[in-house]
PDB file of C-alpha atoms in Angstrom:
ATOM      1  CA  MET A 760     -25.466   3.982 -34.240  1.00  0.00           C
ATOM      2  CA  PRO A 761     -28.322   4.826 -31.845  1.00  0.00           C
ATOM      3  CA  GLY A 762     -28.582   8.494 -30.959  1.00  0.00           C
ATOM      4  CA  ASP A 763     -27.897   7.900 -27.259  1.00  0.00           C
ATOM      5  CA  PHE A 764     -25.059   5.431 -27.861  1.00  0.00           C
ATOM      6  CA  LYS A 765     -22.204   7.824 -27.052  1.00  0.00           C
ATOM      7  CA  GLU A 766     -24.008   9.094 -23.981  1.00  0.00           C
ATOM      8  CA  LYS A 767     -24.336   5.530 -22.708  1.00  0.00           C
ATOM      9  CA  VAL A 768     -20.658   4.816 -23.441  1.00  0.00           C
ATOM     10  CA  SER A 769     -19.670   7.917 -21.470  1.00  0.00           C
ATOM     11  CA  GLU A 770     -21.900   6.870 -18.574  1.00  0.00           C
ATOM     12  CA  LEU A 771     -20.472   3.345 -18.641  1.00  0.00           C
ATOM     13  CA  LEU A 772     -16.815   4.442 -18.704  1.00  0.00           C
ATOM     14  CA  ALA A 773     -17.420   6.719 -15.716  1.00  0.00           C
ATOM     15  CA  LYS A 774     -17.711   3.529 -13.662  1.00  0.00           C
ATOM     16  CA  TYR A 775     -14.179   2.442 -14.640  1.00  0.00           C
ATOM     17  CA  SER A 776     -11.738   4.877 -13.038  1.00  0.00           C
ATOM     18  CA  SER A 777      -8.770   2.856 -14.329  1.00  0.00           C
ATOM     19  CA  GLY A 778     -10.113   2.682 -17.856  1.00  0.00           C
ATOM     20  CA  LEU A 779     -11.687  -0.120 -19.877  1.00  0.00           C
ATOM     21  CA  TRP A 780     -10.140  -2.143 -22.692  1.00  0.00           C
ATOM     22  CA  ALA A 781     -11.925  -1.391 -25.952  1.00  0.00           C
ATOM     23  CA  SER A 782     -12.319  -5.121 -26.569  1.00  0.00           C
ATOM     24  CA  ALA A 783     -14.252  -5.418 -23.297  1.00  0.00           C
ATOM     25  CA  LEU A 784     -16.608  -2.536 -24.092  1.00  0.00           C
ATOM     26  CA  PRO A 785     -19.267  -4.569 -25.983  1.00  0.00           C
ATOM     27  CA  LYS A 786     -19.878  -7.040 -23.149  1.00  0.00           C
ATOM     28  CA  ALA A 787     -19.814  -4.345 -20.461  1.00  0.00           C
ATOM     29  CA  PHE A 788     -22.235  -2.266 -22.551  1.00  0.00           C
ATOM     30  CA  GLU A 789     -24.662  -5.145 -23.087  1.00  0.00           C
ATOM     31  CA  ASP A 790     -24.489  -6.230 -19.430  1.00  0.00           C
ATOM     32  CA  MET A 791     -25.302  -2.721 -18.239  1.00  0.00           C
ATOM     33  CA  TYR A 792     -27.961  -1.647 -20.737  1.00  0.00           C
ATOM     34  CA  LYS A 793     -29.360  -5.031 -21.820  1.00  0.00           C
ATOM     35  CA  VAL A 794     -29.224  -3.995 -25.486  1.00  0.00           C
ATOM     36  CA  LYS A 795     -27.052  -5.199 -28.351  1.00  0.00           C
ATOM     37  CA  PHE A 796     -23.779  -3.346 -28.884  1.00  0.00           C
ATOM     38  CA  PRO A 797     -23.490  -1.783 -32.384  1.00  0.00           C
ATOM     39  CA  GLU A 798     -21.335  -4.094 -34.501  1.00  0.00           C
ATOM     40  CA  ASP A 799     -19.336  -1.349 -36.243  1.00  0.00           C
ATOM     41  CA  ALA A 800     -18.669   0.782 -33.154  1.00  0.00           C
ATOM     42  CA  LEU A 801     -15.194  -0.628 -32.488  1.00  0.00           C
ATOM     43  CA  LYS A 802     -14.040  -0.381 -36.103  1.00  0.00           C
ATOM     44  CA  ASN A 803     -13.650   3.370 -35.756  1.00  0.00           C
ATOM     45  CA  LEU A 804     -12.728   4.187 -32.164  1.00  0.00           C
ATOM     46  CA  ALA A 805     -11.887   7.746 -33.144  1.00  0.00           C
ATOM     47  CA  SER A 806     -15.617   8.402 -33.460  1.00  0.00           C
ATOM     48  CA  LEU A 807     -15.850   8.055 -29.671  1.00  0.00           C
ATOM     49  CA  SER A 808     -13.117  10.604 -28.981  1.00  0.00           C
ATOM     50  CA  ASP A 809     -15.650  13.299 -28.093  1.00  0.00           C
ATOM     51  CA  VAL A 810     -16.966  11.266 -25.139  1.00  0.00           C
ATOM     52  CA  CYS A 811     -13.839   9.419 -23.992  1.00  0.00           C
ATOM     53  CA  THR A 812     -10.051   9.537 -24.040  1.00  0.00           C
ATOM     54  CA  ILE A 813      -8.532   6.797 -26.204  1.00  0.00           C
ATOM     55  CA  ASP A 814      -5.112   5.440 -25.233  1.00  0.00           C
ATOM     56  CA  TYR A 815      -3.782   3.351 -28.104  1.00  0.00           C
ATOM     57  CA  ILE A 816      -1.359   0.601 -27.061  1.00  0.00           C
ATOM     58  CA  SER A 817       1.811   0.459 -29.187  1.00  0.00           C
ATOM     59  CA  GLY A 818       0.051   2.518 -31.816  1.00  0.00           C
ATOM     60  CA  ASN A 819      -2.343  -0.333 -32.608  1.00  0.00           C
ATOM     61  CA  PRO A 820      -5.729   1.190 -33.557  1.00  0.00           C
ATOM     62  CA  GLN A 821      -7.471  -2.046 -32.612  1.00  0.00           C
ATOM     63  CA  LYS A 822      -5.915  -2.255 -29.160  1.00  0.00           C
ATOM     64  CA  ALA A 823      -6.732   0.613 -26.834  1.00  0.00           C
ATOM     65  CA  ILE A 824      -7.914   1.578 -23.362  1.00  0.00           C
ATOM     66  CA  LEU A 825     -10.883   3.913 -23.056  1.00  0.00           C
ATOM     67  CA  TYR A 826     -11.135   6.492 -20.258  1.00  0.00           C
ATOM     68  CA  ALA A 827     -14.167   8.578 -19.354  1.00  0.00           C
ATOM     69  CA  LYS A 828     -13.786  12.293 -19.939  1.00  0.00           C
ATOM     70  CA  LEU A 829     -14.290  14.238 -16.736  1.00  0.00           C
ATOM     71  CA  PRO A 830     -16.318  17.472 -16.707  1.00  0.00           C
ATOM     72  CA  LEU A 831     -14.246  20.655 -16.733  1.00  0.00           C
ATOM     73  CA  PRO A 832     -14.445  23.274 -13.965  1.00  0.00           C
ATOM     74  CA  THR A 833     -16.453  26.372 -14.952  1.00  0.00           C
ATOM     75  CA  ASP A 834     -13.430  28.691 -14.928  1.00  0.00           C
ATOM     76  CA  LYS A 835     -11.529  26.293 -17.189  1.00  0.00           C
ATOM     77  CA  ILE A 836     -14.417  26.205 -19.653  1.00  0.00           C
ATOM     78  CA  LEU A 837     -14.601  29.999 -19.802  1.00  0.00           C
ATOM     79  CA  LYS A 838     -10.844  30.323 -20.246  1.00  0.00           C
ATOM     80  CA  ASP A 839     -10.451  27.720 -22.955  1.00  0.00           C
ATOM     81  CA  ALA A 840     -13.837  27.890 -24.685  1.00  0.00           C
ATOM     82  CA  GLY A 841     -13.738  26.411 -28.149  1.00  0.00           C
ATOM     83  CA  GLN A 842     -10.422  24.577 -27.614  1.00  0.00           C
ATOM     84  CA  PRO A 843      -9.923  20.780 -27.284  1.00  0.00           C
ATOM     85  CA  HIS A 844      -9.585  19.565 -23.690  1.00  0.00           C
ATOM     86  CA  GLY A 845      -8.073  16.108 -24.126  1.00  0.00           C
ATOM     87  CA  ASP A 846      -4.835  16.908 -22.277  1.00  0.00           C
ATOM     88  CA  TYR A 847      -6.698  18.457 -19.361  1.00  0.00           C
ATOM     89  CA  ASN A 848      -9.013  15.461 -19.080  1.00  0.00           C
ATOM     90  CA  ILE A 849      -6.107  13.028 -18.936  1.00  0.00           C
ATOM     91  CA  LYS A 850      -4.200  15.110 -16.372  1.00  0.00           C
ATOM     92  CA  SER A 851      -7.270  15.580 -14.180  1.00  0.00           C
ATOM     93  CA  MET A 852      -8.112  11.892 -14.376  1.00  0.00           C
ATOM     94  CA  ILE A 853      -4.574  10.855 -13.413  1.00  0.00           C
ATOM     95  CA  GLU A 854      -4.548  13.274 -10.473  1.00  0.00           C
ATOM     96  CA  GLN A 855      -7.869  11.942  -9.176  1.00  0.00           C
ATOM     97  CA  GLU A 856      -6.746   8.331  -9.548  1.00  0.00           C
ATOM     98  CA  TYR A 857      -3.472   9.121  -7.742  1.00  0.00           C
ATOM     99  CA  LEU A 858      -5.336  10.727  -4.830  1.00  0.00           C
ATOM    100  CA  GLN A 859      -7.691   7.738  -4.671  1.00  0.00           C
ATOM    101  CA  ILE A 860      -4.755   5.304  -4.617  1.00  0.00           C
ATOM    102  CA  GLU A 861      -3.080   7.272  -1.805  1.00  0.00           C
ATOM    103  CA  GLU A 862      -6.330   7.245   0.182  1.00  0.00           C
ATOM    104  CA  ASN A 863      -6.746   3.480  -0.293  1.00  0.00           C
ATOM    105  CA  ILE A 864      -3.134   2.850   0.770  1.00  0.00           C
ATOM    106  CA  ALA A 865      -3.610   4.987   3.884  1.00  0.00           C
ATOM    107  CA  LYS A 866      -6.783   3.102   4.814  1.00  0.00           C
ATOM    108  CA  SER A 867      -5.073  -0.257   4.244  1.00  0.00           C
ATOM    109  CA  ALA A 868      -2.094   0.803   6.364  1.00  0.00           C
ATOM    110  CA  ASP A 869      -4.365   1.929   9.217  1.00  0.00           C
ATOM    111  CA  THR A 870      -6.253  -1.354   9.091  1.00  0.00           C
ATOM    112  CA  PHE A 871      -3.004  -3.309   9.040  1.00  0.00           C
ATOM    113  CA  VAL A 872      -1.632  -1.464  12.078  1.00  0.00           C
ATOM    114  CA  GLU A 873      -4.861  -1.941  14.009  1.00  0.00           C
ATOM    115  CA  ASN A 874      -4.875  -5.675  13.297  1.00  0.00           C
ATOM    116  CA  THR A 875      -1.170  -6.218  13.941  1.00  0.00           C
ATOM    117  CA  THR A 876      -0.588  -8.602  16.837  1.00  0.00           C
ATOM    118  CA  VAL A 877       2.744  -9.556  18.299  1.00  0.00           C
ATOM    119  CA  PRO A 878       3.199 -13.339  18.249  1.00  0.00           C
ATOM    120  CA  PRO A 879       3.540 -14.893  21.722  1.00  0.00           C
ATOM    121  CA  LEU A 880       6.974 -15.807  23.022  1.00  0.00           C
ATOM    122  CA  ILE A 881       7.824 -19.478  23.115  1.00  0.00           C
ATOM    123  CA  ILE A 882       8.561 -20.308  26.723  1.00  0.00           C
ATOM    124  CA  PRO A 883      11.782 -22.357  27.130  1.00  0.00           C
ATOM    125  CA  THR A 884      11.283 -25.846  28.495  1.00  0.00           C
ATOM    126  CA  GLU A 885      14.229 -25.571  30.894  1.00  0.00           C
ATOM    127  CA  ALA A 886      13.466 -24.880  34.527  1.00  0.00           C
ATOM    128  CA  SER A 887      16.151 -22.176  34.664  1.00  0.00           C
ATOM    129  CA  PRO A 888      16.989 -21.023  31.123  1.00  0.00           C
ATOM    130  CA  SER A 889      20.175 -19.070  30.485  1.00  0.00           C
ATOM    131  CA  VAL A 890      19.862 -15.550  29.131  1.00  0.00           C
ATOM    132  CA  LEU A 891      22.318 -12.873  28.087  1.00  0.00           C
ATOM    133  CA  VAL A 892      21.635  -9.271  29.101  1.00  0.00           C
ATOM    134  CA  VAL A 893      22.112  -7.200  25.946  1.00  0.00           C
ATOM    135  CA  GLU A 894      20.921  -3.796  27.181  1.00  0.00           C
ATOM    136  CA  LEU A 895      19.981  -2.447  30.605  1.00  0.00           C
ATOM    137  CA  SER A 896      18.602   1.103  30.595  1.00  0.00           C
ATOM    138  CA  ASN A 897      16.761   0.785  33.916  1.00  0.00           C
ATOM    139  CA  THR A 898      14.890  -1.841  35.885  1.00  0.00           C
ATOM    140  CA  ASN A 899      11.883  -1.481  33.575  1.00  0.00           C
ATOM    141  CA  GLU A 900      13.786  -1.640  30.285  1.00  0.00           C
ATOM    142  CA  VAL A 901      15.868  -4.754  29.865  1.00  0.00           C
ATOM    143  CA  VAL A 902      16.824  -6.417  26.597  1.00  0.00           C
ATOM    144  CA  ILE A 903      17.922 -10.029  26.874  1.00  0.00           C
ATOM    145  CA  ARG A 904      18.825 -12.835  24.520  1.00  0.00           C
ATOM    146  CA  TYR A 905      17.895 -16.416  25.158  1.00  0.00           C
ATOM    147  CA  VAL A 906      20.912 -18.692  25.260  1.00  0.00           C
ATOM    148  CA  GLY A 907      19.656 -22.202  24.618  1.00  0.00           C
ATOM    149  CA  LYS A 908      20.732 -25.374  22.869  1.00  0.00           C
ATOM    150  CA  ASP A 909      21.022 -24.903  19.097  1.00  0.00           C
ATOM    151  CA  TYR A 910      19.262 -21.532  19.288  1.00  0.00           C
ATOM    152  CA  SER A 911      22.321 -19.371  19.933  1.00  0.00           C
ATOM    153  CA  ALA A 912      24.419 -21.175  17.339  1.00  0.00           C
ATOM    154  CA  ALA A 913      21.700 -20.783  14.712  1.00  0.00           C
ATOM    155  CA  GLN A 914      21.263 -17.114  15.566  1.00  0.00           C
ATOM    156  CA  GLU A 915      24.983 -16.381  15.443  1.00  0.00           C
ATOM    157  CA  LEU A 916      25.242 -18.163  12.101  1.00  0.00           C
ATOM    158  CA  MET A 917      22.398 -16.065  10.738  1.00  0.00           C
ATOM    159  CA  GLU A 918      24.021 -12.870  12.046  1.00  0.00           C
ATOM    160  CA  ASP A 919      27.315 -13.767  10.360  1.00  0.00           C
ATOM    161  CA  GLU A 920      25.589 -14.610   7.079  1.00  0.00           C
ATOM    162  CA  MET A 921      23.605 -11.360   7.114  1.00  0.00           C
ATOM    163  CA  LYS A 922      26.741  -9.350   7.832  1.00  0.00           C
ATOM    164  CA  GLU A 923      28.593 -11.086   5.006  1.00  0.00           C
ATOM    165  CA  TYR A 924      25.743 -10.618   2.542  1.00  0.00           C
ATOM    166  CA  TYR A 925      24.759  -7.021   3.250  1.00  0.00           C
ATOM    167  CA  SER A 926      28.308  -5.725   3.743  1.00  0.00           C
ATOM    168  CA  LYS A 927      29.869  -7.193   0.614  1.00  0.00           C
ATOM    169  CA  ASN A 928      27.036  -7.696  -1.864  1.00  0.00           C
ATOM    170  CA  PRO A 929      27.230  -4.862  -4.454  1.00  0.00           C
ATOM    171  CA  LYS A 930      23.595  -5.416  -5.434  1.00  0.00           C
ATOM    172  CA  VAL A 931      22.299  -4.328  -2.023  1.00  0.00           C
ATOM    173  CA  THR A 932      20.838  -0.812  -2.242  1.00  0.00           C
ATOM    174  CA  PRO A 933      19.044   1.428   0.287  1.00  0.00           C
ATOM    175  CA  VAL A 934      15.266   1.129   0.358  1.00  0.00           C
ATOM    176  CA  GLN A 935      13.527   4.062  -1.336  1.00  0.00           C
ATOM    177  CA  THR A 936      10.006   3.483  -0.001  1.00  0.00           C
ATOM    178  CA  VAL A 937       8.634   1.507   2.921  1.00  0.00           C
ATOM    179  CA  HIS A 938       5.226   0.155   3.895  1.00  0.00           C
ATOM    180  CA  VAL A 939       3.699  -1.328   7.011  1.00  0.00           C
ATOM    181  CA  GLY A 940       4.587  -4.991   7.456  1.00  0.00           C
ATOM    182  CA  GLN A 941       7.694  -4.775   5.274  1.00  0.00           C
ATOM    183  CA  LEU A 942      10.790  -6.684   6.417  1.00  0.00           C
ATOM    184  CA  LEU A 943      14.095  -4.833   6.181  1.00  0.00           C
ATOM    185  CA  ALA A 944      17.749  -5.339   7.048  1.00  0.00           C
ATOM    186  CA  VAL A 945      19.062  -2.534   9.278  1.00  0.00           C
ATOM    187  CA  ASN A 946      22.713  -1.692   9.820  1.00  0.00           C
ATOM    188  CA  ALA A 947      23.271  -1.534  13.598  1.00  0.00           C
ATOM    189  CA  GLU A 948      26.337  -0.987  15.780  1.00  0.00           C
ATOM    190  CA  GLU A 949      29.686  -2.660  15.097  1.00  0.00           C
ATOM    191  CA  ASP A 950      28.707  -3.545  11.522  1.00  0.00           C
ATOM    192  CA  ALA A 951      25.974  -5.859  12.771  1.00  0.00           C
ATOM    193  CA  TRP A 952      22.817  -6.239  10.700  1.00  0.00           C
ATOM    194  CA  LEU A 953      19.397  -6.698  12.258  1.00  0.00           C
ATOM    195  CA  ARG A 954      16.186  -7.847  10.653  1.00  0.00           C
ATOM    196  CA  ALA A 955      13.363  -5.367  11.327  1.00  0.00           C
ATOM    197  CA  GLN A 956       9.679  -5.169  10.457  1.00  0.00           C
ATOM    198  CA  ILE A 957       7.890  -1.858   9.820  1.00  0.00           C
ATOM    199  CA  ILE A 958       5.065  -1.354  12.342  1.00  0.00           C
ATOM    200  CA  SER A 959       3.874   2.112  11.344  1.00  0.00           C
ATOM    201  CA  THR A 960       4.902   5.209   9.383  1.00  0.00           C
ATOM    202  CA  GLU A 961       4.052   8.832  10.111  1.00  0.00           C
ATOM    203  CA  GLU A 962       5.503  11.672   8.020  1.00  0.00           C
ATOM    204  CA  ASN A 963       9.286  11.290   8.446  1.00  0.00           C
ATOM    205  CA  LYS A 964       9.053   8.872  11.376  1.00  0.00           C
ATOM    206  CA  ILE A 965       9.166   5.099  10.996  1.00  0.00           C
ATOM    207  CA  LYS A 966       8.456   2.675  13.833  1.00  0.00           C
ATOM    208  CA  ALA A 967       9.931  -0.802  13.496  1.00  0.00           C
ATOM    209  CA  SER A 968      10.527  -3.853  15.646  1.00  0.00           C
ATOM    210  CA  THR A 969      13.523  -6.141  15.402  1.00  0.00           C
ATOM    211  CA  VAL A 970      12.755  -9.784  14.821  1.00  0.00           C
ATOM    212  CA  TYR A 971      14.703 -12.995  15.359  1.00  0.00           C
ATOM    213  CA  PHE A 972      17.427 -11.356  17.396  1.00  0.00           C
ATOM    214  CA  VAL A 973      16.394 -10.184  20.843  1.00  0.00           C
ATOM    215  CA  ILE A 974      13.568 -10.395  23.330  1.00  0.00           C
ATOM    216  CA  ALA A 975      12.612  -7.075  24.899  1.00  0.00           C
ATOM    217  CA  LEU A 976      11.066  -6.982  28.353  1.00  0.00           C
TER     218      LEU A 976
END
């Protein structure tokens, strides 16, 4: 193999933070360096272990994912000089990927919140529609429910079905994690169940809006 082959492989794998299938290495190598990939390089993947971490799938030596080895901090090199660093490389790589994933999720969530728009209310066609006052905190905070033909019956049917399903279905379990835009069923007063959508999350606080059930003014 060419003298700079391993160096090029290491440089190439550094561009794949999630790893690269060994079977895809030849094409990626040739696309990047415009030179032919050594034919025998994949027959002995262990020979690349000094420049990359090799994760064999199901113990199959011909099926593996290659990860770039990250440089060690100076203090780590001094402390463990002369010892193999495979475990450290894998741990460090996983930690960096985890932090990157968290950062990407946070950015996506912020973008989602910024672009979230509340759909417009459908104005009833009746001249004087009937409404039911659900909550009245003060003159500026009133929660009403539209009482119209077919609408109320459909809503009540949905409420009954949700109550039946979520109260008696043994497969229903509490949600462990939430994300912006997620639809959830929330247990409200008097064993009623409301459908809510997550608007934003901040530390231990979750902001959600109920959908389908009420109109808040």
